[in-house]
């Protein structure tokens, strides 16, 4: 099973740029073209939050327009920048009754739990009692079934400024993952705007880079936020039953394949 992941699209109203600088809409158009050209074709695209930038009026209309050319099935979850109601309108498979947008993607051998970590109105994330109960129930209902968890906020400290926007309840999630009846083959996140891998709770957490701007790699204590034009990428998660989950980064840009000799 081949799963593509894009994240932190930060779409803005037509004709505008994120913080007046970054043409996130053009970046998403390039990401969609990149996804459509992948060979072999992924079975699914996961979009792990921050689809809109503010959100301001016009952003979700722009998102719909930019995702329309995507020829692969996609599933989304919210980030701190998103509006749940707008996402529900755009993606009718999202739960209408539940206050949260968590849902299960069960269309292949790997079961995917899309976990909503948004703390409404705040940049940091939160896994409240209700959401922890939801994930506990999902991990218990198919014991032995290989399972991937997708969420927006990273559940571990990165050493970067983004740690001020971490995820409350992460220690409780770690307990659930450690003693899960279903093996958790990995957790995929966004939010940190750069590629980061961590061993955590007996599994591997991978944070994908943004389709647009990245946060600067600055591990100095007390360093604030900065952003860079390091290349955006699509994460490709290849899952094979006997060898597990392997993650690649497919950089978006002009990097043609060369021949040796
Ligand atoms: Fe973001
Ligand atoms: Fe975020």
mmCIF file with all atom_site columns, N, CA and C in Angstrom, residues 147-149 155-156 177 184-189 196-207 237 245-247:
data_model
loop_
_atom_site.group_PDB
_atom_site.id
_atom_site.type_symbol
_atom_site.label_atom_id
_atom_site.label_alt_id
_atom_site.label_comp_id
_atom_site.label_asym_id
_atom_site.label_entity_id
_atom_site.label_seq_id
_atom_site.pdbx_PDB_ins_code
_atom_site.Cartn_x
_atom_site.Cartn_y
_atom_site.Cartn_z
_atom_site.occupancy
_atom_site.B_iso_or_equiv
_atom_site.pdbx_formal_charge
_atom_site.auth_seq_id
_atom_site.auth_comp_id
_atom_site.auth_asym_id
_atom_site.auth_atom_id
_atom_site.pdbx_PDB_model_num
ATOM 1  N N  . UNK A 1 147 ? -2.061 -0.590 11.968 1.00 0.00 ? 147 UNK A N  1
ATOM 2  C CA . UNK A 1 147 ? -2.786 0.689  12.022 1.00 0.00 ? 147 UNK A CA 1
ATOM 3  C C  . UNK A 1 147 ? -1.814 1.858  11.955 1.00 0.00 ? 147 UNK A C  1
ATOM 4  N N  . UNK A 1 148 ? -2.185 2.850  11.175 1.00 0.00 ? 148 UNK A N  1
ATOM 5  C CA . UNK A 1 148 ? -1.429 4.103  11.080 1.00 0.00 ? 148 UNK A CA 1
ATOM 6  C C  . UNK A 1 148 ? -2.296 5.213  11.681 1.00 0.00 ? 148 UNK A C  1
ATOM 7  N N  . UNK A 1 149 ? -1.695 6.079  12.477 1.00 0.00 ? 149 UNK A N  1
ATOM 8  C CA . UNK A 1 149 ? -2.421 7.228  13.019 1.00 0.00 ? 149 UNK A CA 1
ATOM 9  C C  . UNK A 1 149 ? -1.927 8.486  12.301 1.00 0.00 ? 149 UNK A C  1
ATOM 10 N N  . UNK A 1 155 ? 3.323  14.930 18.618 1.00 0.00 ? 155 UNK A N  1
ATOM 11 C CA . UNK A 1 155 ? 3.120  14.586 20.032 1.00 0.00 ? 155 UNK A CA 1
ATOM 12 C C  . UNK A 1 155 ? 4.403  14.546 20.847 1.00 0.00 ? 155 UNK A C  1
ATOM 13 N N  . UNK A 1 156 ? 5.536  14.946 20.263 1.00 0.00 ? 156 UNK A N  1
ATOM 14 C CA . UNK A 1 156 ? 6.828  14.828 20.958 1.00 0.00 ? 156 UNK A CA 1
ATOM 15 C C  . UNK A 1 156 ? 7.565  16.167 20.869 1.00 0.00 ? 156 UNK A C  1
ATOM 16 N N  . UNK A 1 177 ? -0.919 4.023  22.685 1.00 0.00 ? 177 UNK A N  1
ATOM 17 C CA . UNK A 1 177 ? -0.162 3.436  21.578 1.00 0.00 ? 177 UNK A CA 1
ATOM 18 C C  . UNK A 1 177 ? 0.695  2.275  22.089 1.00 0.00 ? 177 UNK A C  1
ATOM 19 N N  . UNK A 1 184 ? 0.532  -0.265 16.117 1.00 0.00 ? 184 UNK A N  1
ATOM 20 C CA . UNK A 1 184 ? 0.585  1.065  15.486 1.00 0.00 ? 184 UNK A CA 1
ATOM 21 C C  . UNK A 1 184 ? 1.909  1.137  14.715 1.00 0.00 ? 184 UNK A C  1
ATOM 22 N N  . UNK A 1 185 ? 1.832  1.041  13.392 1.00 0.00 ? 185 UNK A N  1
ATOM 23 C CA . UNK A 1 185 ? 3.053  0.962  12.570 1.00 0.00 ? 185 UNK A CA 1
ATOM 24 C C  . UNK A 1 185 ? 3.722  2.320  12.416 1.00 0.00 ? 185 UNK A C  1
ATOM 25 N N  . UNK A 1 186 ? 2.990  3.381  12.728 1.00 0.00 ? 186 UNK A N  1
ATOM 26 C CA . UNK A 1 186 ? 3.580  4.710  12.636 1.00 0.00 ? 186 UNK A CA 1
ATOM 27 C C  . UNK A 1 186 ? 2.530  5.768  12.920 1.00 0.00 ? 186 UNK A C  1
ATOM 28 N N  . UNK A 1 187 ? 3.020  6.981  13.129 1.00 0.00 ? 187 UNK A N  1
ATOM 29 C CA . UNK A 1 187 ? 2.149  8.156  13.304 1.00 0.00 ? 187 UNK A CA 1
ATOM 30 C C  . UNK A 1 187 ? 2.680  9.223  12.357 1.00 0.00 ? 187 UNK A C  1
ATOM 31 N N  . UNK A 1 188 ? 1.800  9.810  11.562 1.00 0.00 ? 188 UNK A N  1
ATOM 32 C CA . UNK A 1 188 ? 2.239  10.856 10.630 1.00 0.00 ? 188 UNK A CA 1
ATOM 33 C C  . UNK A 1 188 ? 1.558  12.171 10.997 1.00 0.00 ? 188 UNK A C  1
ATOM 34 N N  . UNK A 1 189 ? 2.345  13.238 10.962 1.00 0.00 ? 189 UNK A N  1
ATOM 35 C CA . UNK A 1 189 ? 1.881  14.552 11.432 1.00 0.00 ? 189 UNK A CA 1
ATOM 36 C C  . UNK A 1 189 ? 2.254  15.639 10.421 1.00 0.00 ? 189 UNK A C  1
ATOM 37 N N  . UNK A 1 196 ? 10.772 15.670 10.050 1.00 0.00 ? 196 UNK A N  1
ATOM 38 C CA . UNK A 1 196 ? 11.334 15.253 11.344 1.00 0.00 ? 196 UNK A CA 1
ATOM 39 C C  . UNK A 1 196 ? 10.856 13.827 11.622 1.00 0.00 ? 196 UNK A C  1
ATOM 40 N N  . UNK A 1 197 ? 11.773 13.004 12.108 1.00 0.00 ? 197 UNK A N  1
ATOM 41 C CA . UNK A 1 197 ? 11.423 11.636 12.502 1.00 0.00 ? 197 UNK A CA 1
ATOM 42 C C  . UNK A 1 197 ? 11.767 11.448 13.967 1.00 0.00 ? 197 UNK A C  1
ATOM 43 N N  . UNK A 1 198 ? 10.906 10.763 14.697 1.00 0.00 ? 198 UNK A N  1
ATOM 44 C CA . UNK A 1 198 ? 11.169 10.511 16.118 1.00 0.00 ? 198 UNK A CA 1
ATOM 45 C C  . UNK A 1 198 ? 10.703 9.112  16.494 1.00 0.00 ? 198 UNK A C  1
ATOM 46 N N  . UNK A 1 199 ? 11.516 8.421  17.301 1.00 0.00 ? 199 UNK A N  1
ATOM 47 C CA . UNK A 1 199 ? 11.036 7.211  17.951 1.00 0.00 ? 199 UNK A CA 1
ATOM 48 C C  . UNK A 1 199 ? 10.205 7.642  19.148 1.00 0.00 ? 199 UNK A C  1
ATOM 49 N N  . UNK A 1 200 ? 8.988  7.122  19.251 1.00 0.00 ? 200 UNK A N  1
ATOM 50 C CA . UNK A 1 200 ? 8.077  7.626  20.296 1.00 0.00 ? 200 UNK A CA 1
ATOM 51 C C  . UNK A 1 200 ? 7.037  6.555  20.614 1.00 0.00 ? 200 UNK A C  1
ATOM 52 N N  . UNK A 1 201 ? 6.888  6.255  21.872 1.00 0.00 ? 201 UNK A N  1
ATOM 53 C CA . UNK A 1 201 ? 5.848  5.325  22.352 1.00 0.00 ? 201 UNK A CA 1
ATOM 54 C C  . UNK A 1 201 ? 5.918  3.971  21.640 1.00 0.00 ? 201 UNK A C  1
ATOM 55 N N  . UNK A 1 202 ? 7.133  3.533  21.332 1.00 0.00 ? 202 UNK A N  1
ATOM 56 C CA . UNK A 1 202 ? 7.297  2.224  20.706 1.00 0.00 ? 202 UNK A CA 1
ATOM 57 C C  . UNK A 1 202 ? 6.977  2.191  19.227 1.00 0.00 ? 202 UNK A C  1
ATOM 58 N N  . UNK A 1 203 ? 6.764  3.350  18.632 1.00 0.00 ? 203 UNK A N  1
ATOM 59 C CA . UNK A 1 203 ? 6.531  3.408  17.191 1.00 0.00 ? 203 UNK A CA 1
ATOM 60 C C  . UNK A 1 203 ? 7.375  4.555  16.619 1.00 0.00 ? 203 UNK A C  1
ATOM 61 N N  . UNK A 1 204 ? 7.147  4.896  15.366 1.00 0.00 ? 204 UNK A N  1
ATOM 62 C CA . UNK A 1 204 ? 7.893  5.986  14.723 1.00 0.00 ? 204 UNK A CA 1
ATOM 63 C C  . UNK A 1 204 ? 6.930  7.089  14.347 1.00 0.00 ? 204 UNK A C  1
ATOM 64 N N  . UNK A 1 205 ? 7.286  8.316  14.715 1.00 0.00 ? 205 UNK A N  1
ATOM 65 C CA . UNK A 1 205 ? 6.487  9.471  14.299 1.00 0.00 ? 205 UNK A CA 1
ATOM 66 C C  . UNK A 1 205 ? 7.248  10.186 13.191 1.00 0.00 ? 205 UNK A C  1
ATOM 67 N N  . UNK A 1 206 ? 6.529  10.495 12.114 1.00 0.00 ? 206 UNK A N  1
ATOM 68 C CA . UNK A 1 206 ? 7.135  11.252 11.018 1.00 0.00 ? 206 UNK A CA 1
ATOM 69 C C  . UNK A 1 206 ? 6.320  12.516 10.785 1.00 0.00 ? 206 UNK A C  1
ATOM 70 N N  . UNK A 1 207 ? 6.996  13.665 10.773 1.00 0.00 ? 207 UNK A N  1
ATOM 71 C CA . UNK A 1 207 ? 6.355  14.934 10.451 1.00 0.00 ? 207 UNK A CA 1
ATOM 72 C C  . UNK A 1 207 ? 6.773  15.314 9.026  1.00 0.00 ? 207 UNK A C  1
ATOM 73 N N  . UNK A 1 237 ? 4.604  7.071  2.026  1.00 0.00 ? 237 UNK A N  1
ATOM 74 C CA . UNK A 1 237 ? 4.676  6.013  3.031  1.00 0.00 ? 237 UNK A CA 1
ATOM 75 C C  . UNK A 1 237 ? 4.331  4.687  2.347  1.00 0.00 ? 237 UNK A C  1
ATOM 76 N N  . UNK A 1 245 ? 6.478  -0.128 7.643  1.00 0.00 ? 245 UNK A N  1
ATOM 77 C CA . UNK A 1 245 ? 6.274  1.173  7.006  1.00 0.00 ? 245 UNK A CA 1
ATOM 78 C C  . UNK A 1 245 ? 7.619  1.832  6.705  1.00 0.00 ? 245 UNK A C  1
ATOM 79 N N  . UNK A 1 246 ? 7.802  2.236  5.459  1.00 0.00 ? 246 UNK A N  1
ATOM 80 C CA . UNK A 1 246 ? 9.016  2.950  5.059  1.00 0.00 ? 246 UNK A CA 1
ATOM 81 C C  . UNK A 1 246 ? 8.578  4.278  4.444  1.00 0.00 ? 246 UNK A C  1
ATOM 82 N N  . UNK A 1 247 ? 9.206  5.371  4.894  1.00 0.00 ? 247 UNK A N  1
ATOM 83 C CA . UNK A 1 247 ? 8.803  6.702  4.443  1.00 0.00 ? 247 UNK A CA 1
ATOM 84 C C  . UNK A 1 247 ? 9.886  7.341  3.576  1.00 0.00 ? 247 UNK A C  1
#
